[in-house]
Structures are given as C-alpha cells and as structure tokens.
Amino acid sequence: VPDRSGKPGVSQDIVDHFFAEAAAYATWASEAVLPLGPGSEAGAALTRELKPKLDDYFTRCRLAAFDPEGTAALNPPASVYDALTAQTIDPERPEIRALPLAHVGREGALALGAGTNPAFAEALERFRRDVAAPLIGAEDSLRESGWRAIQARLAPFEAWRERQPDSAVAALGAERIRDLLQPTVKTRIDALLARDKALEAETNAIARVEKLLRFQRDLLTLLNNTVSFRDFYSRTGRALFQAGRLYLDGRSCDLCVTVDDDAKHAQLAALSRIYLAYCLCTRQASPEGAAARMTIAAAITAGDADNISVGRNGVFYDRNGRDWDATIIRIVEHPISLRQAFWLPYRQVARFIGDQAQKFAAARAATTQAQLAAATVRAQAGALPAAAEVAAPARPAAYDAARFAGVFAAVGLALGAIGTAIASTVTGFLSLSWWQMPLAFLGILIVISGPSVVIAAMKLKSRNLGPILDACGWAVNTRLRINIPFGTALTALAKLPENAQRSLTDPFAERHHPWAIYLALVAILAALAAAWWFKIFDLWIYA
C-alpha cells in the first residue's frame, strides 16, 4: 500500500498475511512426497503427458485380447500410410501423433525401445529411463500392470502437489521462505511498524499544520483564479490559466491557454465569440532537457485579421520566460474590433474587384495562349505534305459579327447604366447645400458600414471566456464577460516608442513623372467648369 509520501510500503495486516501464507507454504513443502527424488516434478509431468496415449494403447490391447478378430481394426488402416507416402513425413505431424504408441496385439506389452511411434519415441525413452526404471525396475517393455504400478507410486506425489497453497509467496521458493520464517525476521519488522505507528499522531499534526500553511499561502490565489477571477480582470498579474504571451503580426496577445487537442478544443471554444489563433509551439533541445512541443490558443482582441493566416509564425514566451517558435495551425474567426468591422465592407469589395480582375486577366491570358497554340498548329499543318493535310486540325469557326455586336451592345448598355447612376449620384450630391454634403457623406458611410459595425459590436459585447476554459477542462460556472475596452487591453498593438520619429525618406524610391498630378488637376478644373456652365454653384449661392 502507498505510504504517506506516496511510495509503496507495507502495513501490519499485509505483514501478518504474508507470514501466514509463508508458514502455510513451508508446512506444505515439509510434507513433500518425492518418489523420484529431485526429479519427481519432471517425471510426474512426463507421466501426465504420456498418460492419454498409454491408456489408449493398453485399452486397445485389452480389446484385442477380448476379440482377436478385431485386432486389425484396432490398428491404423493401410489408407493412413498411403496418404503419408505422397508427402514429406515429419514425426510431429498431427496424423502421426494420432496413431497408437505401438502395434496393438493380444500380448499387451509395449516395447519401450524399437517399434514405437516416432512422434513419441524420445518421450518413451525418457519415461523408461527416468520413471519406469526407478519405480518398477529396468525393463525393455511395459505391461499394463507395470503402468498401473507406476501410477500408484506417483499418486501420493500428485495428491501432495494438488494441496499446494495458491499463494504469491511460492515465487520466492522454499529456501527463501524458510529464511524469512526465522523468528527474528518478523519480530524486527513488527518492531519497525510499531515505531511507525507511534509517530502517527505527531505526523498527522505536522500534516495539518502544513495544510493550514498551504491554505494561507495558496487559497486566496486559487479563489481569485477560479471563483472571482480577480487576477484576470484586475490585470495586476497573470491568471493561473494564462500560459504566457504570444508576439505575432505586430501585436502581443496576453490571453493564451494551453490545449491538448486543438480540433476538439475549437468546437467548444467557438461559442466564446473570440477570435482565436491556435499555434503549435516548439522548442529546440537545450542542455536542461530535450526538445518540447505544445499547442496554445491565443485570443486576438485588437487590430485586424488581414495578415493572420494559417502558417504565420510568431514567438511565444511562457510563464517561465522561455521562448518558443509558434506557428498558426488553426483559426476560429470572430470580430476583433469595431475598426475592423467598419472597414470590412470596403475591403470585401476591393478584394472582390481584385479577384474578378485576376480571373479576367487569367481568362484573357488563357484565351491568348489557346489562339497562339491554334495558330502554331495551323502553321505547322500548312508546312506538312499533302498526305498529312488530311490529319490537320479543323479550322476555327468563322467570325460571327452579329454575336459580337450583341455582346458589345450589352457591355455598352451596362457601362451607360453605370455612368448614368454615377452621374445622377454626383449631380444629386452637388445639388445639396454645403452643410448637407457632410451629412450625406456620413449617411452613406452609415448605410455601408453601419450593419457590419452593429453586428460586430453585439458580438464583441457578448464575448465570454467561459467556453475557452471549459474546453481546457476547467469547470466554469459563470459567464466571464469580456467587453470592448477590456478586450482591447488584452492585445497590445505595436507602436513607436515615445519621442521616436519615422524617416519617410526612401533612397531607393522610384522616380515618378508628374503627369498624373497634371491630369488630376485638369479633371478637377473640368469638373469646376462644368459645374459653372450648368450653373450648379447658383444652387448653393441662392439656396
């Protein structure tokens, strides 16, 4: 049984039980009946092995003596040997071991030398030498009466063997058990146990004092991290569940927890509505220990997610200040900040336009390549002999002017509609009073970004740390809210040090011609001239 330190020990009950079993085993060993001396166990085992075949042989011999005409039937038929002659004969084949020990006859004598079944010849020789000769005398054959005499001589040994106590002490052996049963051995052990028992009260008192000291030192910390979560919300230090700090994409994330299975953890942690980046952290082997691996889940609560993707690398510092190489392996997406939600629609539109432009360019490039390949094939086909012209590819279909005219007309209508809409919007915007234009611009921003910001704000205000800790194995019985200001404090964005300045001078900047500026100025002047020509400024002046 484990003792107070957790190491294996013994109690008085175990000691008493052990010595009782040892005494029972020693008593049994002292009653040993060994008809073959030290070889009694081996001889009895060999006899048990041969007993079924010996009983079978002598029973067949009695049947042959009872009815001589059945002797042939009691021996194997010739078909058994015919089947064996067509293959390699191994003495251990099941067909051979199934045969009788020897030829069955009325005499009923089993020759222990030649003429026995090859599968049992070696066992019968050992039986003759180690069992039969010491018990009934050296004989070359064995009759049924001799076989019964051998069993009778071994019966006391078998009966003694059956009485062997079923105890684990048997593995020690009789000699070791006799040594342990010396009177002084148990006396010394009992004295040691008595001394240990005498110190029980003092040891229990020490344990209670130690428990009290641990409560005084650790209970408040435990309550502040499992009940009130004061250490987490006060930001005076790291909570027990905070594994360290992750530096990634120009920000530092303080809310990091260790996880065992990122896929299983993400299923429950997704209910927290917190943007999570799961990182595989590795540390190279050091003189203090071997290489290590662990997985963390880092909450990203400030900035945006434009540059966060699976495969990004960062640096993680654990609670002991050790640095780990961190790589993102999984992302649970949720809103990060209101700023991200405000710009999200515009970024999605820009991403959509960029993707469509890339697709259009790729399609045009593929079409051009196909046309060049077709032209090359036609040129090669024109250079082939007349016989090869039959296999030349067919010419492409003739140019369909009506079809392309319809396409161009549709494109023109679309561009005209877009231009009309833009012109109507600009005209309507310019027709407003000067103080109405900022309001209109603000209204457009609200229409576009408002729904995204409202939804993000609702999700950000309902963020809950509980599912993340539950997925780690914590039993959290309350909602651990993370509002927008507190969430922003959990992730720090990189910024310039105090009194630092950026140098915007690029010695390798590309040389730009001012034509773009000139064109922009010309466009602005043209717009102003058009507004003056159509008397749009009169609407503002006389409004």
XYZ file of C-alpha atoms in Angstrom:
543
model
C 0.000 0.000 0.000
C 1.267 3.561 -0.596
C 2.588 5.300 2.474
C 2.155 8.966 3.378
C 4.786 10.012 0.826
C 3.068 8.083 -1.963
C 5.782 5.430 -2.218
C 4.925 1.718 -1.862
C 5.021 0.433 1.737
C 3.512 -2.267 3.957
C 1.040 -2.330 6.798
C 0.718 -4.687 9.780
C -2.127 -6.531 8.069
C -0.037 -7.130 4.947
C 2.919 -8.356 7.022
C 0.731 -10.745 9.047
C -0.919 -12.061 5.891
C 2.436 -12.599 4.182
C 3.942 -14.558 7.044
C 0.763 -16.638 7.420
C 0.946 -17.623 3.749
C 4.678 -18.272 4.040
C 4.105 -20.566 7.025
C 1.367 -22.443 5.143
C 3.648 -22.875 2.158
C 6.531 -24.058 4.345
C 4.249 -26.600 6.035
C 3.121 -27.887 2.655
C 6.700 -28.088 1.410
C 7.739 -30.073 4.501
C 5.113 -32.738 3.677
C 6.586 -33.391 0.267
C 6.399 -36.979 -1.104
C 9.103 -37.409 -3.748
C 9.122 -40.923 -5.199
C 11.694 -39.889 -7.826
C 13.690 -37.595 -5.601
C 14.589 -34.198 -7.031
C 13.307 -35.358 -10.444
C 9.825 -36.118 -9.171
C 8.267 -32.979 -10.703
C 9.796 -33.623 -14.145
C 8.955 -37.333 -14.022
C 5.357 -36.651 -12.966
C 4.976 -34.065 -15.741
C 6.285 -36.568 -18.330
C 3.890 -39.198 -16.997
C 0.959 -36.786 -17.262
C 1.974 -36.046 -20.844
C 2.080 -39.744 -21.867
C -0.929 -40.898 -19.811
C -3.583 -40.427 -22.561
C -1.519 -42.367 -25.136
C -0.565 -45.142 -22.646
C -4.183 -45.587 -21.534
C -5.247 -45.679 -25.178
C -2.650 -48.324 -26.058
C -3.445 -50.696 -23.191
C -7.196 -50.326 -23.759
C -6.715 -51.338 -27.402
C -4.641 -54.332 -26.264
C -7.425 -55.494 -23.907
C -9.939 -55.218 -26.739
C -7.653 -57.284 -28.988
C -7.393 -59.944 -26.277
C -11.153 -59.870 -25.869
C -11.797 -60.411 -29.612
C -8.747 -61.352 -31.714
C -10.705 -60.750 -34.923
C -10.904 -57.036 -34.081
C -7.130 -56.647 -33.825
C -6.801 -55.434 -37.413
C -9.465 -52.803 -36.869
C -7.704 -51.552 -33.714
C -4.542 -50.794 -35.737
C -4.375 -47.973 -38.335
C -5.647 -48.957 -41.820
C -3.304 -49.020 -44.805
C -5.002 -45.923 -46.259
C -3.431 -43.808 -43.475
C 0.053 -44.824 -44.592
C -0.879 -44.405 -48.275
C -1.771 -40.765 -47.586
C 1.567 -40.209 -45.839
C 3.752 -41.697 -48.581
C 2.875 -38.894 -51.044
C 4.385 -36.146 -48.830
C 7.355 -35.374 -46.628
C 6.880 -37.251 -43.356
C 7.577 -35.250 -40.226
C 7.348 -37.154 -36.909
C 5.458 -34.229 -35.386
C 2.664 -34.275 -37.973
C -0.792 -34.500 -36.355
C -1.573 -37.613 -38.437
C 1.406 -39.443 -36.934
C 0.785 -38.280 -33.368
C -2.780 -39.597 -33.651
C -1.511 -43.156 -34.264
C -1.169 -45.600 -31.315
C 2.144 -45.800 -29.428
C 2.916 -49.177 -30.996
C 1.324 -52.043 -32.927
C -1.690 -53.352 -30.989
C -1.639 -57.065 -30.174
C -3.048 -59.586 -27.739
C 0.198 -59.696 -25.758
C -0.377 -56.221 -24.319
C 3.309 -55.399 -23.882
C 4.621 -52.008 -25.001
C 8.211 -52.132 -26.202
C 9.985 -49.080 -24.793
C 12.754 -49.296 -27.361
C 12.292 -50.055 -31.066
C 8.904 -50.328 -32.741
C 7.233 -47.335 -31.107
C 5.501 -44.344 -32.704
C 8.263 -41.983 -33.968
C 6.394 -38.971 -32.559
C 6.731 -40.394 -29.005
C 9.976 -42.368 -29.272
C 12.098 -39.787 -27.462
C 9.473 -39.251 -24.725
C 9.120 -43.016 -24.193
C 12.896 -43.379 -23.865
C 12.993 -40.688 -21.162
C 9.977 -42.338 -19.486
C 11.793 -45.694 -19.418
C 14.993 -44.157 -18.045
C 13.671 -41.551 -15.573
C 10.326 -43.002 -14.426
C 9.846 -46.693 -15.117
C 13.361 -47.877 -14.171
C 13.442 -46.127 -10.745
C 9.878 -47.191 -9.858
C 9.446 -50.764 -11.238
C 12.917 -51.701 -12.430
C 14.765 -51.561 -15.715
C 12.659 -53.337 -18.351
C 12.639 -53.141 -22.154
C 8.856 -53.374 -22.277
C 5.953 -52.129 -20.210
C 2.826 -54.105 -19.436
C -0.450 -52.734 -18.131
C 0.285 -53.993 -14.633
C 3.567 -52.086 -14.614
C 1.810 -48.976 -15.874
C -0.710 -49.198 -13.017
C 2.124 -49.696 -10.529
C 3.846 -46.547 -11.784
C 0.630 -44.545 -11.392
C 0.156 -45.919 -7.892
C 3.695 -44.916 -6.896
C 3.181 -41.375 -8.277
C -0.321 -40.939 -6.777
C 0.926 -39.604 -3.372
C 3.084 -37.038 -5.171
C 0.154 -35.909 -7.321
C -2.077 -35.651 -4.229
C 0.588 -33.594 -2.419
C 1.002 -31.387 -5.451
C -2.758 -30.718 -5.587
C -2.626 -29.458 -1.991
C -0.112 -26.700 -2.882
C -1.394 -23.376 -1.434
C -2.482 -20.832 -4.037
C -0.208 -18.031 -2.847
C 2.124 -15.461 -4.386
C 4.852 -16.414 -1.903
C 5.513 -19.558 -3.935
C 7.539 -17.445 -6.368
C 10.155 -16.925 -3.619
C 10.997 -20.614 -3.438
C 11.089 -22.920 -0.416
C 14.625 -21.987 0.630
C 13.962 -18.219 0.677
C 10.704 -18.782 2.564
C 12.499 -20.833 5.231
C 14.962 -17.979 5.713
C 12.153 -15.437 6.124
C 10.385 -17.620 8.686
C 13.252 -17.264 11.117
C 11.801 -15.814 14.373
C 13.930 -12.672 14.336
C 12.736 -11.516 10.901
C 9.076 -10.910 11.720
C 9.994 -9.591 15.170
C 12.183 -6.860 13.674
C 9.536 -5.944 11.092
C 6.822 -5.760 13.778
C 9.050 -3.508 15.878
C 9.599 -1.171 12.934
C 5.848 -0.994 12.292
C 5.239 -0.270 15.978
C 7.717 2.620 15.899
C 5.990 3.962 12.773
C 2.568 3.676 14.439
C 3.847 5.559 17.496
C 4.679 8.561 15.288
C 1.226 8.665 13.665
C -0.228 11.371 15.922
C 2.796 13.637 15.547
C 2.889 13.123 11.787
C -0.832 13.888 11.484
C -0.311 17.116 13.407
C 2.531 18.119 11.104
C 0.332 17.360 8.098
C -2.456 19.568 9.471
C -0.049 22.435 10.052
C 1.328 22.032 6.525
C -2.227 22.029 5.146
C -3.002 25.208 7.086
C 0.131 26.906 5.749
C -0.719 25.921 2.190
C -4.258 27.265 2.623
C -2.850 30.525 3.977
C -0.438 30.799 1.050
C -2.475 29.451 -1.895
C -6.212 29.515 -1.110
C -6.661 33.199 -1.856
C -4.785 32.807 -5.150
C -6.939 29.806 -6.010
C -10.165 31.682 -5.262
C -9.006 34.725 -7.236
C -8.426 32.484 -10.266
C -11.329 30.032 -10.082
C -14.203 31.911 -8.385
C -13.883 35.678 -8.739
C -11.145 35.704 -11.447
C -9.777 38.829 -9.804
C -6.242 38.213 -11.057
C -7.539 38.135 -14.629
C -9.863 41.137 -14.524
C -7.656 43.388 -12.388
C -4.721 42.978 -14.815
C -2.300 43.124 -11.854
C -0.675 39.863 -12.952
C -1.276 36.760 -14.977
C -4.098 34.422 -14.061
C -3.355 30.738 -13.486
C -4.805 29.748 -16.865
C -2.726 32.285 -18.826
C 0.135 30.273 -20.316
C 2.228 33.215 -21.489
C 2.384 35.893 -24.171
C 2.339 35.494 -27.963
C 4.030 38.016 -30.268
C 2.504 37.832 -33.735
C 1.880 40.245 -36.610
C 2.940 43.380 -34.742
C 0.896 42.677 -31.616
C 1.251 40.885 -28.281
C -1.539 38.613 -27.039
C -1.802 38.118 -23.270
C -4.770 35.737 -23.248
C -3.112 32.421 -24.193
C -4.143 28.996 -22.865
C -2.594 25.581 -23.425
C -4.722 22.956 -25.180
C -4.297 19.219 -25.705
C -6.395 18.736 -28.862
C -6.917 21.868 -30.972
C -9.725 20.348 -33.075
C -11.718 19.253 -30.016
C -10.999 22.498 -28.185
C -12.136 24.644 -31.121
C -15.600 23.040 -31.185
C -16.482 24.392 -27.742
C -14.248 27.471 -27.763
C -16.074 28.800 -30.851
C -19.007 29.651 -28.542
C -16.854 32.299 -26.840
C -17.150 34.606 -29.901
C -13.461 35.461 -29.511
C -11.052 35.420 -32.442
C -8.677 32.535 -31.651
C -5.407 31.553 -33.302
C -4.198 28.037 -32.434
C -0.408 27.829 -32.557
C 1.921 24.853 -32.460
C 4.848 25.852 -30.243
C 8.170 24.041 -30.481
C 11.377 24.484 -28.549
C 14.763 23.179 -29.609
C 16.706 20.820 -27.391
C 18.736 22.520 -24.673
C 21.237 21.342 -22.051
C 18.409 21.391 -19.490
C 16.197 18.969 -21.423
C 15.057 17.530 -24.725
C 13.027 19.264 -27.426
C 9.423 20.039 -26.442
C 6.111 20.696 -28.196
C 2.829 22.180 -27.044
C -0.273 23.793 -28.528
C -1.776 27.087 -27.376
C -4.904 29.061 -28.206
C -4.259 32.830 -28.355
C -7.108 35.349 -28.231
C -6.657 38.260 -30.670
C -8.794 41.156 -29.439
C -7.299 44.230 -31.127
C -6.271 45.229 -34.636
C -7.499 43.397 -37.716
C -7.161 39.940 -39.268
C -5.849 40.933 -42.706
C -2.404 39.393 -42.197
C -3.386 36.493 -39.937
C -3.494 33.136 -41.701
C -2.540 29.523 -41.139
C 1.208 29.153 -41.410
C 2.138 32.558 -39.980
C 5.000 32.419 -37.490
C 5.460 34.168 -34.167
C 7.279 33.920 -30.860
C 5.682 32.675 -27.646
C 7.069 33.339 -24.150
C 5.771 31.009 -21.425
C 5.302 31.850 -17.751
C 8.929 30.917 -17.050
C 10.250 33.348 -19.665
C 11.311 30.653 -22.142
C 10.841 31.429 -25.831
C 9.066 29.036 -28.241
C 8.705 29.043 -32.013
C 4.964 29.430 -32.705
C 3.152 28.602 -35.976
C -0.573 29.115 -36.581
C -2.290 25.785 -37.346
C -5.982 26.698 -36.925
C -8.106 29.866 -36.768
C -11.559 30.430 -35.227
C -12.847 33.613 -36.853
C -14.921 36.194 -34.995
C -14.959 40.035 -34.975
C -11.798 41.518 -33.496
C -12.578 45.237 -33.207
C -15.027 47.916 -34.331
C -12.379 49.402 -36.607
C -12.070 46.127 -38.430
C -15.869 45.877 -38.750
C -16.072 49.454 -40.142
C -13.595 48.822 -42.957
C -14.707 45.231 -43.624
C -17.311 46.037 -46.379
C -14.848 48.180 -48.321
C -12.119 45.584 -48.042
C -14.513 42.884 -49.194
C -15.491 44.987 -52.227
C -11.830 45.690 -53.012
C -10.988 42.008 -52.604
C -13.900 41.051 -54.861
C -12.832 43.513 -57.549
C -9.240 42.335 -57.331
C -10.289 38.688 -57.580
C -12.506 39.398 -60.569
C -9.719 41.348 -62.261
C -7.310 38.476 -61.706
C -9.844 35.983 -63.047
C -10.481 38.180 -66.100
C -6.754 38.575 -66.739
C -6.210 34.831 -66.322
C -9.063 34.071 -68.717
C -7.702 36.512 -71.299
C -4.227 35.022 -70.940
C -5.630 31.511 -71.406
C -7.563 32.615 -74.498
C -4.476 34.266 -75.968
C -2.379 31.185 -75.341
C -5.043 28.983 -76.952
C -5.142 31.233 -80.016
C -1.349 31.199 -80.293
C -1.328 27.399 -79.968
C -4.004 27.082 -82.667
C -2.073 29.422 -84.963
C 1.087 27.379 -84.417
C -0.747 24.153 -85.268
C -2.173 25.682 -88.435
C 1.272 26.945 -89.450
C 2.784 23.503 -88.907
C -0.092 21.854 -90.754
C 0.487 24.175 -93.741
C 4.126 23.069 -93.935
C 3.268 19.331 -93.993
C 2.974 17.332 -97.234
C -0.358 16.884 -98.912
C -0.761 13.419 -97.387
C -0.533 14.887 -93.875
C -3.007 17.677 -94.581
C -5.837 15.208 -94.210
C -4.998 14.816 -90.488
C -4.585 18.579 -89.884
C -6.965 20.050 -87.284
C -10.132 21.719 -88.446
C -10.171 25.468 -88.852
C -11.964 27.506 -86.182
C -15.470 28.728 -86.859
C -15.947 31.870 -88.925
C -16.154 35.213 -87.202
C -19.754 35.861 -86.064
C -20.173 39.636 -86.365
C -23.766 39.657 -85.133
C -22.856 37.777 -81.969
C -20.010 40.110 -81.070
C -22.141 43.141 -81.909
C -24.712 41.933 -79.371
C -22.011 41.460 -76.765
C -20.625 44.925 -77.336
C -24.122 46.372 -77.217
C -24.788 44.704 -73.856
C -21.480 45.936 -72.477
C -22.270 49.416 -73.739
C -25.704 49.371 -72.089
C -24.136 48.235 -68.801
C -21.494 50.934 -68.913
C -24.122 53.502 -69.815
C -26.308 52.460 -66.905
C -23.343 52.634 -64.507
C -22.341 56.013 -65.878
C -25.901 57.305 -65.597
C -26.107 56.118 -61.980
C -22.798 57.752 -61.125
C -23.808 60.944 -62.879
C -27.148 61.005 -61.072
C -25.440 60.412 -57.720
C -22.831 63.120 -58.319
C -25.463 65.554 -59.612
C -27.692 64.889 -56.630
C -24.747 65.247 -54.242
C -23.666 68.530 -55.846
C -27.210 69.811 -55.719
C -27.142 69.707 -51.925
C -26.349 72.670 -49.753
C -22.798 72.908 -48.406
C -23.866 71.874 -44.915
C -25.867 68.906 -46.263
C -22.914 67.337 -48.068
C -21.103 66.107 -44.914
C -24.382 64.717 -43.628
C -24.985 62.902 -46.898
C -21.445 61.521 -46.871
C -21.929 60.395 -43.270
C -25.226 58.754 -44.206
C -23.540 56.799 -46.996
C -20.903 55.547 -44.532
C -23.615 54.537 -42.065
C -25.558 52.648 -44.748
C -22.473 50.772 -45.879
C -20.589 50.179 -42.615
C -23.422 50.512 -40.098
C -24.780 46.913 -40.244
C -21.285 45.454 -40.012
C -20.384 47.647 -37.038
C -23.656 46.928 -35.205
C -23.326 43.160 -35.611
C -19.685 43.280 -34.572
C -20.488 45.407 -31.523
C -23.145 42.928 -30.384
C -20.717 40.034 -30.728
C -17.870 41.925 -29.071
C -20.037 42.838 -26.079
C -21.145 39.189 -25.676
C -17.659 37.672 -25.688
C -17.304 35.023 -22.982
C -14.109 33.424 -21.692
C -16.030 30.517 -20.142
C -16.187 28.203 -23.213
C -12.420 28.542 -23.745
C -11.692 27.427 -20.170
C -14.369 24.724 -20.326
C -12.718 23.304 -23.415
C -9.427 23.195 -21.438
C -11.048 21.126 -18.683
C -11.961 23.903 -16.220
C -15.389 23.719 -14.569
C -16.518 27.328 -15.025
C -19.983 28.007 -13.598
C -20.345 31.660 -14.574
C -20.171 33.924 -17.605
C -16.759 35.565 -17.875
C -17.662 38.616 -19.964
C -15.020 40.463 -21.974
C -16.271 43.882 -23.063
C -14.714 46.017 -25.773
C -12.318 48.136 -23.618
C -11.107 45.147 -21.587
C -10.686 43.029 -24.731
C -8.633 45.782 -26.346
C -6.340 45.779 -23.287
C -5.680 42.045 -23.689
C -3.935 42.594 -27.035
C -1.362 45.352 -27.415
C -0.590 46.759 -30.862
C 2.935 47.774 -31.805
C 3.632 51.499 -31.659
C 6.619 53.800 -31.850
C 8.482 54.485 -28.624
C 7.976 57.846 -27.002
C 9.750 60.744 -28.784
C 10.620 58.478 -31.744
C 10.051 59.673 -35.330
C 9.778 57.863 -38.645
C 12.075 58.801 -41.511
C 9.991 58.846 -44.689
C 12.945 59.459 -46.979
C 13.430 56.464 -49.259
C 16.803 56.494 -51.039
C 15.558 53.782 -53.399
C 12.178 55.318 -54.203
C 11.001 55.026 -57.802
C 11.058 58.155 -59.946
C 7.535 59.320 -60.769
C 6.615 61.763 -63.538
C 4.085 64.473 -62.575
C 1.705 63.600 -65.429
C -0.756 62.002 -63.022
C -0.898 65.197 -60.957
C -1.411 67.281 -64.086
C -4.226 65.019 -65.279
C -5.895 65.179 -61.865
C -5.720 68.982 -61.887
C -7.163 69.094 -65.410
C -10.024 66.797 -64.316
C -10.772 68.992 -61.293
C -10.745 72.159 -63.420
C -13.013 70.496 -65.979
C -15.453 69.486 -63.240
C -15.493 73.018 -61.850
C -16.017 74.471 -65.332
C -18.877 72.053 -65.970
C -20.459 72.996 -62.644
C -20.138 76.707 -63.524
C -21.505 76.124 -67.035
C -24.547 74.246 -65.731
C -24.993 76.909 -63.020
C -24.713 74.359 -60.201
C -22.917 76.878 -57.993
C -26.022 79.113 -58.244
C -27.936 76.446 -56.328
C -25.504 76.810 -53.380
C -25.268 80.593 -53.544
C -29.005 81.301 -53.749
C -30.174 78.370 -51.681
